[in-house]
PDB file of C-alpha atoms in Angstrom:
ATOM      1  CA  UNK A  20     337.509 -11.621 137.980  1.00 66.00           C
ATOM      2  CA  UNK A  21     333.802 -13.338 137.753  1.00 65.00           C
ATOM      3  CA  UNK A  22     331.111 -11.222 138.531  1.00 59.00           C
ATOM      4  CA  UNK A  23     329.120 -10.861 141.452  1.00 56.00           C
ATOM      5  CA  UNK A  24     325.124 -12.189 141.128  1.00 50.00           C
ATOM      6  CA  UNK A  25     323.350  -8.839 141.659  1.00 46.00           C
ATOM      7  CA  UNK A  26     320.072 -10.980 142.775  1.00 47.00           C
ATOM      8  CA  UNK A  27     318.656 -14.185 144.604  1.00 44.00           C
ATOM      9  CA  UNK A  28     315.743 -15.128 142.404  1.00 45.00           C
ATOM     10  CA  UNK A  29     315.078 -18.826 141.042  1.00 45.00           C
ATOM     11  CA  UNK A  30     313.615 -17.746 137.611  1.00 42.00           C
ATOM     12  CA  UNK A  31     315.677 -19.309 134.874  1.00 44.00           C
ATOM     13  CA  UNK A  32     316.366 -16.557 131.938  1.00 46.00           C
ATOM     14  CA  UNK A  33     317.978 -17.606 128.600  1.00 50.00           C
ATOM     15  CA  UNK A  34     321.310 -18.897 128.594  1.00 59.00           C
ATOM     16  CA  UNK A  35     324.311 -17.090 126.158  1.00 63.00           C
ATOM     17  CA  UNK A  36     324.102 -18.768 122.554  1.00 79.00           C
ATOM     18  CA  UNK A  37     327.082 -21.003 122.274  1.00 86.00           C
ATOM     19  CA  UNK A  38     328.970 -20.334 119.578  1.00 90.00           C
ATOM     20  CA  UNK A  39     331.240 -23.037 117.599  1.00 94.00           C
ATOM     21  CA  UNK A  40     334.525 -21.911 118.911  1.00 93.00           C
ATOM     22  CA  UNK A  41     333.462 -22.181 122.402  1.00 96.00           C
ATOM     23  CA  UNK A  42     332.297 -25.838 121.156  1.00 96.00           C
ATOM     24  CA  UNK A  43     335.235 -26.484 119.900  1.00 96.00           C
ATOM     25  CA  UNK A  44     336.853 -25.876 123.242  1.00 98.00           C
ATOM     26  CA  UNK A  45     334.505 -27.493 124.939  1.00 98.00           C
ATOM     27  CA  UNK A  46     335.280 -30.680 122.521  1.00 97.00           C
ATOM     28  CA  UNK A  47     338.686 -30.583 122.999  1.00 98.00           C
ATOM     29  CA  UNK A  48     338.592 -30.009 126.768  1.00 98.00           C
ATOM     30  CA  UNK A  49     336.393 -33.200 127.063  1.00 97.00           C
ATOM     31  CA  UNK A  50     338.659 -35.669 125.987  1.00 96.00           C
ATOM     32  CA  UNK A  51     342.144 -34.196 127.669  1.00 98.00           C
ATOM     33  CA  UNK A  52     343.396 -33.915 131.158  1.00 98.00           C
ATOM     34  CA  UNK A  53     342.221 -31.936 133.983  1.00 98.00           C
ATOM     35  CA  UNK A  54     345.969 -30.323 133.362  1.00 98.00           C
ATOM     36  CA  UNK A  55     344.825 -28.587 130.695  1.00 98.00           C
ATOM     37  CA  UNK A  56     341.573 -27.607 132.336  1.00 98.00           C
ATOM     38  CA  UNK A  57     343.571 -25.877 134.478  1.00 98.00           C
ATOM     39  CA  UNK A  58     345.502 -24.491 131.965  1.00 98.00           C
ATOM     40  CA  UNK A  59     342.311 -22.978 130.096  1.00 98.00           C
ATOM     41  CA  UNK A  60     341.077 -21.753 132.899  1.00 98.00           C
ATOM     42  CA  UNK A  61     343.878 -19.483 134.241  1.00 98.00           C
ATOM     43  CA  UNK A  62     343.783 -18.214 130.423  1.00 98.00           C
ATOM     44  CA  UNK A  63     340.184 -17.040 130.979  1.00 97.00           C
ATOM     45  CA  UNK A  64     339.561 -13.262 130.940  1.00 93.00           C
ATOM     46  CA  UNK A  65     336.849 -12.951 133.078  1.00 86.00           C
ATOM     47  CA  UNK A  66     333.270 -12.616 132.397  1.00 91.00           C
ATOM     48  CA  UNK A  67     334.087 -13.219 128.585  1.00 92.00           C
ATOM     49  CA  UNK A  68     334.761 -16.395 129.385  1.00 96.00           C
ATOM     50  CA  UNK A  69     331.804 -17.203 132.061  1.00 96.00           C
ATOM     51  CA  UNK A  70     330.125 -19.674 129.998  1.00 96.00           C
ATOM     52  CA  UNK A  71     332.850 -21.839 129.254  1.00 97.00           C
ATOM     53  CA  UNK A  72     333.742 -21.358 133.245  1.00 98.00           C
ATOM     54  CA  UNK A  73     330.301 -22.389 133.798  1.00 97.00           C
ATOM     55  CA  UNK A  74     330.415 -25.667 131.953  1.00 98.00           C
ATOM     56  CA  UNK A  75     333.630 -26.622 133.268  1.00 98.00           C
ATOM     57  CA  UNK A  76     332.371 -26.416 136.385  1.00 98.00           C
ATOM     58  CA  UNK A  77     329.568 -28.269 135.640  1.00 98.00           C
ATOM     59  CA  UNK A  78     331.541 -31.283 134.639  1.00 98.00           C
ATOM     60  CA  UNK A  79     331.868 -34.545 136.564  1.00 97.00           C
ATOM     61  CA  UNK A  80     335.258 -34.588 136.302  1.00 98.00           C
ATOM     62  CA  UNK A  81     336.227 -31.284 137.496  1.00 98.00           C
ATOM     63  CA  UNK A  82     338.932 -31.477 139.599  1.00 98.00           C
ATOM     64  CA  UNK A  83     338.964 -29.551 142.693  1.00 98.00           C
ATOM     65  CA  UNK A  84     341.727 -27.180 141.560  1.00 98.00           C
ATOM     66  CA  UNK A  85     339.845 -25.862 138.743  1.00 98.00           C
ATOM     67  CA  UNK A  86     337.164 -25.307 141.270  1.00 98.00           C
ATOM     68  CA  UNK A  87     339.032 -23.727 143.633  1.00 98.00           C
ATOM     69  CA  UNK A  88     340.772 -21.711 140.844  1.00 98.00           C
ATOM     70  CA  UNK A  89     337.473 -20.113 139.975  1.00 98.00           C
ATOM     71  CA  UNK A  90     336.397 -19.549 143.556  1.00 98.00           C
ATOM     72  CA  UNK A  91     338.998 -16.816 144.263  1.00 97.00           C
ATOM     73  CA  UNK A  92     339.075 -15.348 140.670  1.00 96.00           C
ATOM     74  CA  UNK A  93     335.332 -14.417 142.065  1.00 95.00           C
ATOM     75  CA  UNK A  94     336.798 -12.595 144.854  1.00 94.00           C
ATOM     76  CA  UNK A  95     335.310 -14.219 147.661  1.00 96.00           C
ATOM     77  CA  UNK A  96     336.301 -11.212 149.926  1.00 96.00           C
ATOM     78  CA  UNK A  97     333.670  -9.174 148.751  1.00 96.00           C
ATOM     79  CA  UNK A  98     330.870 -11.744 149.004  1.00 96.00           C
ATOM     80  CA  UNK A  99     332.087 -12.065 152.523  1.00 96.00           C
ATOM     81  CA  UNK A 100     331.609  -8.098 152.993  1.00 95.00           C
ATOM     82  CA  UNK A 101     328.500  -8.123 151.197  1.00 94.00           C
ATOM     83  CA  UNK A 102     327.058 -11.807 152.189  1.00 95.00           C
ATOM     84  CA  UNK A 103     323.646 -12.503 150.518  1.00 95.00           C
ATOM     85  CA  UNK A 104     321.944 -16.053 149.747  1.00 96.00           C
ATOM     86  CA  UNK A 105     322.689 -17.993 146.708  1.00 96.00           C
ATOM     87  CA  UNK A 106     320.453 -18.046 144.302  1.00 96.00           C
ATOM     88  CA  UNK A 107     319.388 -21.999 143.806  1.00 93.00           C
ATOM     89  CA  UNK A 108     320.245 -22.093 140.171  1.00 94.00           C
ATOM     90  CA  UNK A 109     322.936 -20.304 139.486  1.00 96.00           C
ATOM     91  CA  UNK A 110     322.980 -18.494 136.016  1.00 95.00           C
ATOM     92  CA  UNK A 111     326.028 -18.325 133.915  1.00 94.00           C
ATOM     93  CA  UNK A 112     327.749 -15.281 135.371  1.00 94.00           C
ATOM     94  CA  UNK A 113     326.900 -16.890 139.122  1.00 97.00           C
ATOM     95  CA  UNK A 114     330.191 -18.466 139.284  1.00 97.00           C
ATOM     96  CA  UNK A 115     330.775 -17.972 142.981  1.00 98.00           C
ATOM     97  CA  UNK A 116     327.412 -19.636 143.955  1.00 98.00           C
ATOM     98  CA  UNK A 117     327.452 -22.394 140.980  1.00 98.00           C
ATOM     99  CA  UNK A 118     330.890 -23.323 142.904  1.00 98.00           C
ATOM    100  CA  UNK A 119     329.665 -23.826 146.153  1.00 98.00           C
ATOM    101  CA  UNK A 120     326.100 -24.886 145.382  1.00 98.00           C
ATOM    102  CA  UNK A 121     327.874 -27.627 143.258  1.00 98.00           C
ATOM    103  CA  UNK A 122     329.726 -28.679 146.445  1.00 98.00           C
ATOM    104  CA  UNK A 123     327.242 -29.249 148.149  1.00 97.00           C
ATOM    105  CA  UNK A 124     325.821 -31.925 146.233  1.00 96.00           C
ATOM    106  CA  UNK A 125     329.177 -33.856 146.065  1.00 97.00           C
ATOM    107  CA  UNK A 126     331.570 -32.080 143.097  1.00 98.00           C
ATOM    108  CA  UNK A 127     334.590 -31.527 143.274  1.00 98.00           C
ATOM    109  CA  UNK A 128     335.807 -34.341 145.712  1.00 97.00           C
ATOM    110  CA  UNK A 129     338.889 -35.350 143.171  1.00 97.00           C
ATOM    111  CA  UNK A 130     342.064 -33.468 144.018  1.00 98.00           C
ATOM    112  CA  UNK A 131     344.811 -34.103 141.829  1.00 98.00           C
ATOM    113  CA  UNK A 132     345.884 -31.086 140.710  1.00 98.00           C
ATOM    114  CA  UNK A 133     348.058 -28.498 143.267  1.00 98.00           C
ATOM    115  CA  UNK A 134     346.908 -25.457 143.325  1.00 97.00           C
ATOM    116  CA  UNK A 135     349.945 -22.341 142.500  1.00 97.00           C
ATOM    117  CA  UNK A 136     349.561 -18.638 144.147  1.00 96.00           C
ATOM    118  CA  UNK A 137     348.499 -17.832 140.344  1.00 96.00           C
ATOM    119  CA  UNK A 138     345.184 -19.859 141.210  1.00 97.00           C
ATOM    120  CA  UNK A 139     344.951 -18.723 144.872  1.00 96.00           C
ATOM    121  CA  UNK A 140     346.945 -16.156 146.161  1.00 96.00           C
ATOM    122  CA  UNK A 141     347.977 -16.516 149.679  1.00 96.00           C
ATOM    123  CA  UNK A 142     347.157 -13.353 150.838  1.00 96.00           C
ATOM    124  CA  UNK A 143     343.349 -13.756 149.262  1.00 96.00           C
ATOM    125  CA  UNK A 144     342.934 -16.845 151.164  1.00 97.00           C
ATOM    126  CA  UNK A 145     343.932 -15.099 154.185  1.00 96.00           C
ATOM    127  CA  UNK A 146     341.860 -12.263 153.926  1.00 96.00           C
ATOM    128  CA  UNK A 147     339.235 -14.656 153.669  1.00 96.00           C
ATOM    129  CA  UNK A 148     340.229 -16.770 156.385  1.00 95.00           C
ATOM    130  CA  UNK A 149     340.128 -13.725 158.674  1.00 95.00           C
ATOM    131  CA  UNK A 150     336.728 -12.839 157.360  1.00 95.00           C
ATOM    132  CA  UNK A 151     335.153 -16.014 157.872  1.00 95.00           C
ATOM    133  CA  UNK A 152     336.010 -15.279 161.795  1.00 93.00           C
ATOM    134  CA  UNK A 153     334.146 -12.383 162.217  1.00 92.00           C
ATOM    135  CA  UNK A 154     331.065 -14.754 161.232  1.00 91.00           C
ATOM    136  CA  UNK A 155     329.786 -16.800 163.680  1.00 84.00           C
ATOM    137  CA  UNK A 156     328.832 -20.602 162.807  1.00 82.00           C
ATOM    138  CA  UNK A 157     325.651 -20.844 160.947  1.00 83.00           C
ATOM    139  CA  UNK A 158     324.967 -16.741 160.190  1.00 91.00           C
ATOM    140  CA  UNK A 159     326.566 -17.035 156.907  1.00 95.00           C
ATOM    141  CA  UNK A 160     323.549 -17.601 153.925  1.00 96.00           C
ATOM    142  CA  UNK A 161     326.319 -19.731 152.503  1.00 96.00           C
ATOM    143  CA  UNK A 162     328.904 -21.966 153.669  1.00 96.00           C
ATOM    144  CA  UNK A 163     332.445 -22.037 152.274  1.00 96.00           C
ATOM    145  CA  UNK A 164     334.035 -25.646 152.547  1.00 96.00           C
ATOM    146  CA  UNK A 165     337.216 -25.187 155.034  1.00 96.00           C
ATOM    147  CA  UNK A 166     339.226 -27.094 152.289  1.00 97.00           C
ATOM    148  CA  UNK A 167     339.025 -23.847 150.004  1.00 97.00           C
ATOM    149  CA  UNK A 168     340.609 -21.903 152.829  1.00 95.00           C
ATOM    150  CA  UNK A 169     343.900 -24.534 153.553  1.00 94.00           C
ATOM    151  CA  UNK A 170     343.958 -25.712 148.920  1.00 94.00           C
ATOM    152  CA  UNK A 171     346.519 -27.947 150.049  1.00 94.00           C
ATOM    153  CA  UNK A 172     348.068 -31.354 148.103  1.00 96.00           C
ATOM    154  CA  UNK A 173     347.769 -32.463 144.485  1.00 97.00           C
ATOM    155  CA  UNK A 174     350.659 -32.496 141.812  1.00 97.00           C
ATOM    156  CA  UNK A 175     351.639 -29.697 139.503  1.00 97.00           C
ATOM    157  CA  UNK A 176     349.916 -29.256 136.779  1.00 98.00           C
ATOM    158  CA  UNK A 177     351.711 -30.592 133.309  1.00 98.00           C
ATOM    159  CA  UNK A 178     350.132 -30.262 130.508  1.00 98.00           C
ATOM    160  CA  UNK A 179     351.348 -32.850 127.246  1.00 97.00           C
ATOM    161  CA  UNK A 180     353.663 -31.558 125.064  1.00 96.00           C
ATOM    162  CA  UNK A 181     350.888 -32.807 122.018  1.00 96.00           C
ATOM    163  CA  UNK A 182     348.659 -30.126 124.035  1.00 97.00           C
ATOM    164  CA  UNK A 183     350.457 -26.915 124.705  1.00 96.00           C
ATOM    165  CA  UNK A 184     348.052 -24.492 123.560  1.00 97.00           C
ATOM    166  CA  UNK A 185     351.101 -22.071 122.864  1.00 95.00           C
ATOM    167  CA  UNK A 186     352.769 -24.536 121.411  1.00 94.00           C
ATOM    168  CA  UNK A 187     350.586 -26.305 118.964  1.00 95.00           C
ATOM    169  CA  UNK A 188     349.245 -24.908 116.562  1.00 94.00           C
ATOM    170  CA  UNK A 189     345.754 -26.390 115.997  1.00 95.00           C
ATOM    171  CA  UNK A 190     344.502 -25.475 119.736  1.00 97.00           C
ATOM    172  CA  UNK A 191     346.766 -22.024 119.842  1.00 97.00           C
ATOM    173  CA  UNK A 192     343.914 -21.420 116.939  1.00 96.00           C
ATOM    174  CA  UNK A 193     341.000 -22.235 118.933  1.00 97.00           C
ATOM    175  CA  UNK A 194     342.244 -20.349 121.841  1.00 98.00           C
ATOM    176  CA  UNK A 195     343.336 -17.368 120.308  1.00 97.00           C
ATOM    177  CA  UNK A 196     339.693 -17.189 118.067  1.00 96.00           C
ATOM    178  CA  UNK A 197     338.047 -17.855 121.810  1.00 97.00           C
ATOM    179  CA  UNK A 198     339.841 -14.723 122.917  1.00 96.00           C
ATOM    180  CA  UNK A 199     341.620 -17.125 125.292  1.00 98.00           C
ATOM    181  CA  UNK A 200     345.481 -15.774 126.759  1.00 97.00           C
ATOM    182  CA  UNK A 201     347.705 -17.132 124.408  1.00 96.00           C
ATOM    183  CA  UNK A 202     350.432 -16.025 122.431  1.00 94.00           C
ATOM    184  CA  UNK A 203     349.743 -13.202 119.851  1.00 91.00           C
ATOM    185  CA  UNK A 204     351.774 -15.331 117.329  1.00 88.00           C
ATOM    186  CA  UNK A 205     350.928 -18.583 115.851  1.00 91.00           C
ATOM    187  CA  UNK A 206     353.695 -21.885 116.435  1.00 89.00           C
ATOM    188  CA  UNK A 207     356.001 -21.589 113.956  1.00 77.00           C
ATOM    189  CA  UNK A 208     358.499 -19.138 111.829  1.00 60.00           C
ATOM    190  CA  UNK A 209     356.282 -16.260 111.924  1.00 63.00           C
ATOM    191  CA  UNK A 210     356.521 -16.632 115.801  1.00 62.00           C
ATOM    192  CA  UNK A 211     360.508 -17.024 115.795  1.00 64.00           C
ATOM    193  CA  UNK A 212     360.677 -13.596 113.468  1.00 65.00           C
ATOM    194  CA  UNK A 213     358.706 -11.826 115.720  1.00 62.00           C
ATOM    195  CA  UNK A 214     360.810 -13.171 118.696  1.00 57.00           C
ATOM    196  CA  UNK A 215     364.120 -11.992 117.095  1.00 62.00           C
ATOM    197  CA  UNK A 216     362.770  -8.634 116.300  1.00 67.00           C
ATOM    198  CA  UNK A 217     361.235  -8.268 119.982  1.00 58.00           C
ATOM    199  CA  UNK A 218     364.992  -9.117 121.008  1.00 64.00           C
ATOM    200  CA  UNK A 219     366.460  -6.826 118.301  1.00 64.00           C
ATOM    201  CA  UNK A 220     364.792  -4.037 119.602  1.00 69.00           C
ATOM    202  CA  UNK A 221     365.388  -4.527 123.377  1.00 69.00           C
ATOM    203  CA  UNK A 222     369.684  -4.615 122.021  1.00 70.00           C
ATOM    204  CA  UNK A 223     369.334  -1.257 120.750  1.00 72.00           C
ATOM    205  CA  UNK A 224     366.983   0.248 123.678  1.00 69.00           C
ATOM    206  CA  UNK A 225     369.408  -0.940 125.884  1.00 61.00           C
ATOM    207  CA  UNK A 226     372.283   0.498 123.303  1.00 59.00           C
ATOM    208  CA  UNK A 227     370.795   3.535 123.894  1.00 66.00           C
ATOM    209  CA  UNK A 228     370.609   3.657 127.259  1.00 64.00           C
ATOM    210  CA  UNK A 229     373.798   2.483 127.621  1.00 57.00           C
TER     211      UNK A 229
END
């Protein structure tokens, strides 16, 4: 999950220093598909990752899955419970207002991508589909675009084989150093041996159960 903002002020405090993996990402993520955007994102681990979140969602080309991905890892629900106005620039770790503040200036308008329960589970949107009726029109301090409540349409995501983070080795590096979900093995032999142990030991677990 992405944390809630705790306040509503428009003072601008000093942004997290970016550090050269994260650029690296960030290089990386700029000249591939929104599949992989995708991808990264649903290897996030929350506010760890809230500046690379941040810029992603900053980006022109950010398609409206990844946007909608990051609305509901911010729990919307509780937002809903506890509505508040958003501040006008939203800081780094203001992912749920950066999403819909950016909406409302026109981002986000390119779905290609279809969104899977992994990006928005289907009983989160209804929960916040029910929520929104308690409201009535216009006592919200924030508006939540009907399209993230029906994330209909797009294809599935498919990342190139030449990108597989898991799979080559290169980007499994820049993930794994970025504290990114991947693998705990590097591509390669080292990954097969520690495959055939993993499947050596569940033989004699089950041997022993047996």
């Amino acid at each position: 999950m992405y944390p809630p903002h705790t306040d509503t002020t428009d003072h601008i405090t000093a942004q997290p220093k970016l550090t050269e993996k994260e650029r690296a990402v960030r290089r990386l993520l700029r000249s591939s598909p929104q599949d992989l955007w995708l991808d990264t994102l649903r290897r996030t681990r929350g506010t760890e990752h809230c500046a690379l979140v941040h810029w992603m969602l900053c980006q022109p080309e950010c398609d409206f899955a990844v946007a909608v991905h990051a609305f509901y890892r911010c729990n919307p629900t509780d937002f809903l419970d506890n509505p508040r106005p958003l501040p006008a620039r939203p800081r780094t770790h203001d992912i749920f207002a950066l999403i819909l503040r950016n909406w409302e200036t026109g981002s986000y308008r390119t779905h290609r991508l279809k969104l899977e329960a992994i990006d928005a589970d289907p009983s989160i949107v209804s929960q916040v589909r029910q929520k929104l009726m308690i409201y009535s029109e216009g006592t919200l301090p924030f508006t939540i675009p009907p399209a993230f409540i029906d994330p209909t349409g797009g294809s599935p995501v498919k990342v190139p084989p030449h990108l597989q983070p898991n799979e080559i080795r290169e980007i499994w590096s820049l993930f794994s150093d970025l504290g990114l979900n991947v693998h705990t093995s590097p591509p390669g032999f080292a990954r097969r041996i520690a495959q055939v142990r993993w499947l050596f030991a569940r033989l004699r677990q089950g041997a022993r159960q047996a």
